Amino acid sequence: MNAESDEHRDAATDGTDGSGKGLGSRAPHFVKRSRTLHLSWQVGVFVVGLAVVIAGIIMLPLPGPGWLVIFGGMAIWATEFVWAQLVLRWTKRKVTEAAQRALDPKVRRRNIILTVTGLVIVAALVGVYVAKYGFAMPWKIGK
């Protein structure tokens, strides 16, 4: 784990993202040569990324893969903006750490115990409700 953190720290200090690519714009070379064209390119990338992020935010309360779309918009921004590259790098590191913690046997055992306890409590509450009020379907079946 420390070796991975050191790798990320080294990548942050030398301006690479660990894959050998530097931070910053990934626009084509001919776009970078012209200041006006590069600024237009950045505005276009920002607007497209913003539209995708807004669509993801709208999908959070509605059906759809909201978080996935938001991270897709961040990935679009990361093609051009260093701050988005750093946010995605931080997010990836946190997700990896959470996945490793979730696979820890102690954490898995605790989660299973909490889930079973919750299910037993819910089953007991449903049993008490059915014993007190009976079981009746909310719609009429039959003649």
Coordinates of N, CA, C and O in Angstrom, one line a residue:
M1 N 0.8 -1.2 0.0 CA 0.0 0.0 0.0 C 0.9 1.2 0.0 O 0.6 2.2 -0.7
N2 N 1.9 1.3 0.8 CA 2.8 2.4 0.8 C 3.5 2.6 -0.5 O 3.8 3.7 -0.9
A3 N 3.9 1.5 -1.1 CA 4.6 1.6 -2.4 C 3.7 2.2 -3.4 O 4.1 3.0 -4.2
E4 N 2.4 1.9 -3.4 CA 1.4 2.5 -4.3 C 1.3 4.0 -4.0 O 1.3 4.8 -4.9
S5 N 1.2 4.4 -2.8 CA 1.1 5.8 -2.4 C 2.4 6.5 -2.8 O 2.3 7.6 -3.3
D6 N 3.6 5.9 -2.6 CA 4.8 6.5 -3.1 C 4.8 6.7 -4.6 O 5.3 7.7 -5.1
E7 N 4.3 5.7 -5.3 CA 4.2 5.8 -6.7 C 3.4 7.0 -7.2 O 3.8 7.8 -8.0
H8 N 2.2 7.2 -6.5 CA 1.4 8.3 -6.8 C 2.0 9.6 -6.5 O 1.9 10.6 -7.2
R9 N 2.7 9.6 -5.3 CA 3.4 10.9 -4.9 C 4.5 11.2 -5.9 O 4.6 12.4 -6.3
D10 N 5.3 10.2 -6.3 CA 6.3 10.5 -7.3 C 5.7 11.0 -8.6 O 6.2 11.9 -9.3
A11 N 4.6 10.4 -9.0 CA 4.0 10.8 -10.3 C 3.5 12.2 -10.2 O 3.5 13.0 -11.2
A12 N 3.0 12.6 -9.0 CA 2.5 13.9 -8.9 C 3.6 15.0 -8.9 O 3.4 16.1 -9.4
T13 N 4.7 14.6 -8.4 CA 5.8 15.6 -8.4 C 6.5 15.7 -9.7 O 7.0 16.8 -10.0
D14 N 6.5 14.6 -10.5 CA 7.2 14.8 -11.8 C 6.3 15.1 -13.0 O 6.7 15.1 -14.1
G15 N 5.0 15.3 -12.6 CA 4.0 15.8 -13.7 C 3.5 14.7 -14.6 O 3.0 14.9 -15.6
T16 N 3.6 13.4 -14.1 CA 3.0 12.3 -14.9 C 1.9 11.7 -14.1 O 1.8 11.9 -12.9
D17 N 1.1 10.9 -14.8 CA 0.0 10.3 -14.1 C 0.3 8.8 -13.9 O -0.6 8.0 -13.6
G18 N 1.6 8.4 -13.9 CA 1.9 7.0 -13.6 C 2.0 6.2 -14.9 O 2.6 5.1 -14.9
S19 N 1.4 6.6 -16.0 CA 1.4 5.9 -17.2 C 2.4 6.5 -18.2 O 2.5 6.1 -19.3
G20 N 3.2 7.5 -17.7 CA 4.2 8.1 -18.6 C 3.7 9.3 -19.2 O 4.5 10.1 -19.8
K21 N 2.4 9.6 -19.2 CA 1.8 10.8 -19.8 C 1.9 11.9 -18.8 O 1.6 11.8 -17.6
G22 N 2.2 13.1 -19.2 CA 2.3 14.3 -18.4 C 0.9 14.8 -18.1 O -0.1 14.5 -18.8
L23 N 0.8 15.6 -17.1 CA -0.5 16.3 -16.8 C -0.7 17.4 -17.8 O 0.3 18.0 -18.3
G24 N -1.9 17.8 -18.0 CA -2.2 18.9 -18.9 C -3.0 18.5 -20.1 O -3.5 17.4 -20.2
S25 N -3.0 19.4 -21.1 CA -3.8 19.2 -22.3 C -3.3 18.0 -23.1 O -2.2 17.7 -23.3
R26 N -4.3 17.3 -23.6 CA -4.1 16.2 -24.6 C -4.6 16.5 -25.9 O -4.9 15.6 -26.7
A27 N -4.7 17.8 -26.2 CA -5.2 18.3 -27.5 C -4.2 17.9 -28.6 O -3.0 17.8 -28.3
P28 N -4.6 17.7 -29.8 CA -3.7 17.5 -30.9 C -2.7 18.6 -31.0 O -2.9 19.8 -30.7
H29 N -1.5 18.3 -31.6 CA -0.4 19.2 -31.7 C -0.8 20.5 -32.5 O -0.5 21.6 -32.1
F30 N -1.6 20.3 -33.6 CA -1.9 21.4 -34.4 C -2.8 22.4 -33.7 O -2.9 23.6 -34.0
V31 N -3.6 21.9 -32.7 CA -4.5 22.7 -31.9 C -3.7 23.5 -30.9 O -3.9 24.7 -30.7
K32 N -2.7 22.9 -30.3 CA -1.8 23.6 -29.3 C -1.0 24.7 -29.9 O -0.6 25.6 -29.2
R33 N -0.7 24.6 -31.2 CA 0.2 25.6 -31.9 C -0.5 27.0 -31.9 O 0.2 28.0 -31.8
S34 N -1.8 27.0 -32.1 CA -2.5 28.3 -32.2 C -3.2 28.6 -30.8 O -4.0 27.8 -30.4
R35 N -2.9 29.7 -30.3 CA -3.5 30.1 -29.0 C -5.0 30.2 -29.1 O -5.7 29.7 -28.2
T36 N -5.5 30.8 -30.1 CA -6.9 31.0 -30.3 C -7.6 29.6 -30.5 O -8.6 29.4 -29.9
L37 N -7.0 28.8 -31.3 CA -7.6 27.4 -31.5 C -7.6 26.6 -30.3 O -8.5 25.9 -29.9
H38 N -6.5 26.7 -29.5 CA -6.4 25.9 -28.3 C -7.4 26.4 -27.2 O -8.0 25.6 -26.5
L39 N -7.6 27.7 -27.1 CA -8.6 28.3 -26.2 C -10.0 27.8 -26.6 O -10.8 27.5 -25.8
S40 N -10.3 27.8 -27.9 CA -11.6 27.4 -28.4 C -11.7 25.9 -28.1 O -12.8 25.5 -27.7
W41 N -10.7 25.1 -28.3 CA -10.7 23.7 -28.0 C -11.1 23.5 -26.5 O -11.9 22.7 -26.1
Q42 N -10.4 24.2 -25.6 CA -10.7 24.1 -24.2 C -12.1 24.5 -23.8 O -12.7 23.8 -23.0
V43 N -12.6 25.5 -24.4 CA -14.0 25.9 -24.2 C -14.9 24.8 -24.6 O -15.9 24.5 -23.9
G44 N -14.7 24.2 -25.8 CA -15.5 23.2 -26.3 C -15.5 21.9 -25.4 O -16.5 21.4 -25.1
V45 N -14.3 21.6 -24.9 CA -14.2 20.4 -24.0 C -14.9 20.7 -22.7 O -15.6 19.9 -22.1
F46 N -14.8 22.0 -22.2 CA -15.4 22.3 -21.0 C -16.9 22.3 -21.1 O -17.6 21.7 -20.2
V47 N -17.5 22.8 -22.2 CA -18.9 22.8 -22.4 C -19.5 21.3 -22.6 O -20.5 21.0 -22.0
V48 N -18.8 20.5 -23.3 CA -19.2 19.1 -23.5 C -19.1 18.4 -22.1 O -20.1 17.7 -21.7
G49 N -18.0 18.6 -21.4 CA -17.9 17.9 -20.1 C -19.0 18.4 -19.1 O -19.5 17.6 -18.3
L50 N -19.3 19.7 -19.2 CA -20.3 20.3 -18.3 C -21.7 19.7 -18.6 O -22.4 19.4 -17.7
A51 N -22.0 19.5 -19.9 CA -23.3 18.9 -20.3 C -23.4 17.5 -19.8 O -24.4 17.1 -19.3
V52 N -22.3 16.8 -19.8 CA -22.3 15.4 -19.4 C -22.4 15.3 -17.9 O -23.2 14.5 -17.3
V53 N -21.7 16.2 -17.1 CA -21.8 16.2 -15.7 C -23.2 16.6 -15.3 O -23.8 16.1 -14.3
I54 N -23.8 17.6 -15.9 CA -25.2 18.0 -15.6 C -26.2 16.9 -15.8 O -27.1 16.7 -15.0
A55 N -26.0 16.2 -16.9 CA -26.9 15.0 -17.2 C -26.7 14.0 -16.1 O -27.7 13.4 -15.6
G56 N -25.5 13.8 -15.6 CA -25.3 12.8 -14.5 C -25.9 13.3 -13.2 O -26.5 12.5 -12.5
I57 N -25.9 14.6 -12.9 CA -26.5 15.1 -11.7 C -28.0 15.0 -11.8 O -28.7 14.6 -10.8
I58 N -28.6 15.2 -13.0 CA -30.0 15.0 -13.2 C -30.4 13.5 -13.0 O -31.4 13.2 -12.5
M59 N -29.5 12.6 -13.4 CA -29.8 11.2 -13.2 C -29.6 10.7 -11.8 O -30.1 9.5 -11.5
L60 N -29.1 11.5 -10.9 CA -28.9 11.0 -9.5 C -30.3 10.7 -8.9 O -30.5 9.6 -8.4
P61 N -31.3 11.6 -8.9 CA -32.6 11.2 -8.4 C -33.5 10.4 -9.3 O -34.4 9.8 -8.9
L62 N -33.1 10.5 -10.6 CA -33.9 9.8 -11.6 C -33.2 8.5 -12.0 O -32.1 8.3 -11.7
P63 N -34.0 7.6 -12.7 CA -33.3 6.3 -13.1 C -32.2 6.6 -14.1 O -32.3 7.4 -15.0
G64 N -31.1 6.0 -13.9 CA -29.9 6.1 -14.8 C -28.6 6.0 -14.0 O -28.6 6.2 -12.8
P65 N -27.6 5.8 -14.7 CA -26.2 5.7 -14.0 C -25.6 7.0 -13.7 O -24.6 7.4 -14.3
G66 N -26.2 7.8 -12.7 CA -25.8 9.1 -12.5 C -24.3 9.3 -12.2 O -23.6 10.1 -12.8
W67 N -23.8 8.5 -11.2 CA -22.4 8.7 -10.8 C -21.5 8.3 -12.0 O -20.4 8.9 -12.2
L68 N -21.8 7.3 -12.7 CA -21.0 6.9 -13.8 C -20.9 8.0 -14.9 O -19.8 8.3 -15.4
V69 N -22.0 8.6 -15.2 CA -22.1 9.7 -16.1 C -21.3 10.9 -15.6 O -20.6 11.6 -16.4
I70 N -21.4 11.2 -14.3 CA -20.6 12.3 -13.7 C -19.1 12.0 -13.9 O -18.4 12.9 -14.3
F71 N -18.7 10.8 -13.6 CA -17.3 10.5 -13.7 C -16.9 10.5 -15.2 O -15.7 10.8 -15.5
G72 N -17.8 10.2 -16.1 CA -17.5 10.3 -17.5 C -17.3 11.8 -17.9 O -16.3 12.1 -18.7
G73 N -18.1 12.7 -17.4 CA -17.9 14.1 -17.7 C -16.5 14.6 -17.1 O -15.8 15.4 -17.7
M74 N -16.2 14.1 -15.9 CA -14.9 14.4 -15.3 C -13.7 13.9 -16.2 O -12.7 14.6 -16.4
A75 N -13.9 12.7 -16.8 CA -12.9 12.2 -17.7 C -12.8 13.0 -18.9 O -11.7 13.2 -19.4
I76 N -13.9 13.5 -19.4 CA -13.8 14.5 -20.6 C -13.0 15.7 -20.2 O -12.1 16.1 -20.9
W77 N -13.3 16.3 -19.0 CA -12.6 17.5 -18.6 C -11.1 17.1 -18.4 O -10.2 17.9 -18.6
A78 N -10.8 15.9 -17.9 CA -9.4 15.5 -17.6 C -8.6 15.4 -18.9 O -7.3 15.4 -18.8
T79 N -9.2 15.4 -20.1 CA -8.4 15.4 -21.3 C -7.8 16.7 -21.5 O -6.8 16.8 -22.3
E80 N -8.2 17.8 -20.8 CA -7.8 19.1 -21.1 C -7.3 19.9 -19.8 O -6.5 20.8 -19.9
F81 N -7.8 19.5 -18.6 CA -7.6 20.3 -17.5 C -6.9 19.5 -16.4 O -7.3 18.4 -16.0
V82 N -5.8 20.1 -15.8 CA -5.0 19.4 -14.8 C -5.9 19.2 -13.5 O -5.8 18.1 -12.9
W83 N -6.7 20.1 -13.1 CA -7.4 20.0 -11.9 C -8.4 18.7 -12.0 O -8.5 18.0 -11.0
A84 N -8.9 18.5 -13.2 CA -9.8 17.3 -13.3 C -9.0 16.0 -13.3 O -9.4 15.0 -12.8
Q85 N -7.8 16.1 -13.9 CA -6.9 14.9 -13.8 C -6.6 14.6 -12.4 O -6.6 13.4 -12.0
L86 N -6.3 15.6 -11.6 CA -6.0 15.4 -10.2 C -7.2 14.8 -9.4 O -7.0 13.9 -8.6
V87 N -8.4 15.3 -9.7 CA -9.6 14.9 -9.0 C -9.8 13.4 -9.4 O -10.1 12.6 -8.5
L88 N -9.7 13.1 -10.6 CA -9.9 11.7 -11.1 C -8.8 10.7 -10.4 O -9.2 9.6 -10.0
R89 N -7.6 11.2 -10.4 CA -6.5 10.4 -9.7 C -6.9 10.1 -8.3 O -6.8 9.0 -7.8
W90 N -7.3 11.2 -7.6 CA -7.7 11.1 -6.1 C -8.9 10.1 -6.0 O -8.8 9.2 -5.1
T91 N -9.9 10.2 -6.8 CA -11.0 9.4 -6.8 C -10.7 7.9 -7.0 O -11.1 7.0 -6.3
K92 N -9.9 7.7 -8.0 CA -9.4 6.3 -8.3 C -8.7 5.7 -7.1 O -8.9 4.6 -6.8
R93 N -7.8 6.5 -6.5 CA -7.1 6.0 -5.4 C -8.0 5.7 -4.2 O -7.9 4.6 -3.6
K94 N -9.0 6.5 -3.9 CA -10.0 6.3 -2.9 C -10.8 5.1 -3.1 O -11.1 4.3 -2.2
V95 N -11.3 4.9 -4.4 CA -12.1 3.7 -4.7 C -11.3 2.4 -4.6 O -11.8 1.5 -4.0
T96 N -10.0 2.5 -5.0 CA -9.2 1.3 -4.8 C -9.0 1.0 -3.3 O -9.1 -0.2 -2.9
E97 N -8.7 2.0 -2.5 CA -8.6 1.8 -1.1 C -9.9 1.2 -0.5 O -9.8 0.3 0.4
A98 N -11.0 1.7 -0.9 CA -12.3 1.2 -0.3 C -12.5 -0.2 -0.7 O -13.0 -1.0 0.1
A99 N -12.2 -0.6 -2.0 CA -12.3 -1.9 -2.4 C -11.4 -2.9 -1.6 O -11.8 -4.0 -1.3
Q100 N -10.2 -2.4 -1.4 CA -9.3 -3.3 -0.6 C -9.8 -3.4 0.8 O -9.7 -4.5 1.4
R101 N -10.4 -2.4 1.4 CA -10.9 -2.5 2.8 C -12.1 -3.4 2.8 O -12.3 -4.1 3.8
A102 N -12.9 -3.3 1.8 CA -14.2 -4.2 1.7 C -13.8 -5.7 1.6 O -14.6 -6.5 2.0
L103 N -12.6 -6.0 1.1 CA -12.2 -7.4 1.0 C -11.6 -7.9 2.2 O -11.3 -9.1 2.3
D104 N -11.3 -7.0 3.2 CA -10.7 -7.4 4.5 C -11.7 -8.4 5.2 O -12.9 -8.1 5.3
P105 N -11.2 -9.6 5.6 CA -12.1 -10.6 6.3 C -12.9 -10.0 7.5 O -14.0 -10.3 7.7
K106 N -12.2 -9.2 8.3 CA -12.9 -8.6 9.5 C -14.1 -7.7 9.0 O -15.1 -7.8 9.6
V107 N -13.8 -6.9 8.0 CA -14.9 -6.0 7.6 C -16.0 -6.8 6.9 O -17.2 -6.5 7.1
R108 N -15.7 -7.8 6.1 CA -16.7 -8.6 5.5 C -17.6 -9.3 6.6 O -18.8 -9.4 6.5
R109 N -16.9 -9.9 7.6 CA -17.6 -10.6 8.7 C -18.6 -9.6 9.4 O -19.7 -9.9 9.6
R110 N -18.0 -8.4 9.7 CA -18.9 -7.3 10.3 C -20.1 -7.0 9.5 O -21.2 -6.9 9.9
N111 N -19.8 -6.8 8.2 CA -20.9 -6.4 7.3 C -22.0 -7.5 7.2 O -23.2 -7.2 7.1
I112 N -21.5 -8.8 7.1 CA -22.5 -9.9 7.1 C -23.3 -9.9 8.4 O -24.5 -10.1 8.3
I113 N -22.6 -9.7 9.5 CA -23.4 -9.8 10.8 C -24.4 -8.6 10.9 O -25.5 -8.8 11.3
L114 N -24.0 -7.4 10.4 CA -24.9 -6.3 10.4 C -26.1 -6.5 9.5 O -27.2 -6.2 9.8
T115 N -25.8 -7.1 8.3 CA -26.9 -7.4 7.4 C -27.9 -8.4 7.9 O -29.1 -8.2 7.8
V116 N -27.4 -9.5 8.5 CA -28.2 -10.5 9.0 C -29.0 -10.0 10.2 O -30.2 -10.2 10.3
T117 N -28.4 -9.2 11.1 CA -29.1 -8.5 12.2 C -30.2 -7.6 11.7 O -31.4 -7.7 12.2
G118 N -30.0 -6.8 10.7 CA -31.0 -6.0 10.1 C -32.1 -6.8 9.5 O -33.3 -6.4 9.7
L119 N -31.8 -7.8 8.8 CA -32.9 -8.7 8.2 C -33.7 -9.3 9.3 O -35.0 -9.5 9.1
V120 N -33.1 -9.8 10.4 CA -33.9 -10.4 11.5 C -34.8 -9.3 12.1 O -36.0 -9.6 12.4
I121 N -34.3 -8.1 12.3 CA -35.2 -7.1 12.9 C -36.3 -6.8 11.9 O -37.5 -6.6 12.4
V122 N -36.1 -6.6 10.6 CA -37.2 -6.4 9.7 C -38.2 -7.5 9.7 O -39.4 -7.3 9.7
A123 N -37.7 -8.8 9.7 CA -38.6 -9.9 9.7 C -39.4 -9.9 11.0 O -40.6 -10.2 10.9
A124 N -38.9 -9.6 12.1 CA -39.6 -9.5 13.4 C -40.7 -8.4 13.3 O -41.8 -8.6 13.7
L125 N -40.3 -7.3 12.7 CA -41.3 -6.2 12.6 C -42.5 -6.6 11.7 O -43.6 -6.3 12.0
V126 N -42.1 -7.2 10.6 CA -43.2 -7.7 9.7 C -44.1 -8.7 10.3 O -45.3 -8.7 10.2
G127 N -43.4 -9.6 11.1 CA -44.2 -10.6 11.8 C -45.1 -10.0 12.8 O -46.3 -10.4 13.0
V128 N -44.7 -9.0 13.6 CA -45.5 -8.3 14.6 C -46.7 -7.6 13.9 O -47.9 -7.7 14.3
Y129 N -46.4 -7.0 12.7 CA -47.5 -6.3 12.0 C -48.5 -7.3 11.5 O -49.7 -7.0 11.6
V130 N -48.1 -8.4 10.9 CA -49.0 -9.4 10.4 C -49.8 -10.0 11.5 O -51.0 -10.2 11.3
A131 N -49.2 -10.2 12.6 CA -49.9 -10.8 13.8 C -51.0 -9.9 14.3 O -52.1 -10.3 14.7
K132 N -50.7 -8.6 14.3 CA -51.6 -7.6 14.8 C -52.7 -7.2 13.9 O -53.9 -7.1 14.2
Y133 N -52.4 -7.0 12.6 CA -53.3 -6.5 11.6 C -53.8 -7.5 10.6 O -54.7 -7.3 9.8
G134 N -53.1 -8.7 10.5 CA -53.4 -9.7 9.6 C -52.8 -9.4 8.2 O -52.2 -8.3 8.0
F135 N -52.9 -10.3 7.3 CA -52.3 -10.2 6.0 C -53.4 -10.0 5.0 O -54.2 -10.9 4.7
A136 N -53.5 -8.8 4.4 CA -54.5 -8.6 3.4 C -53.8 -7.9 2.2 O -53.0 -7.0 2.4
M137 N -54.2 -8.4 1.1 CA -53.6 -7.8 -0.2 C -54.3 -6.4 -0.4 O -55.5 -6.2 -0.1
P138 N -53.5 -5.5 -0.9 CA -54.1 -4.1 -1.1 C -55.0 -4.0 -2.3 O -55.6 -3.0 -2.5
W139 N -55.2 -5.1 -3.0 CA -56.1 -5.1 -4.2 C -57.1 -6.2 -4.0 O -56.8 -7.2 -3.3
K140 N -58.2 -6.1 -4.7 CA -59.2 -7.1 -4.6 C -59.0 -8.2 -5.7 O -58.9 -7.9 -6.9
I141 N -58.9 -9.4 -5.2 CA -58.7 -10.5 -6.2 C -60.0 -11.4 -6.1 O -60.5 -11.7 -5.0
G142 N -60.5 -11.7 -7.2 CA -61.7 -12.6 -7.2 C -62.9 -12.0 -7.9 O -62.7 -11.1 -8.8
K143 N -64.0 -12.4 -7.4 CA -65.3 -12.0 -8.1 C -65.7 -10.6 -7.7 O -66.0 -10.0 -7.0

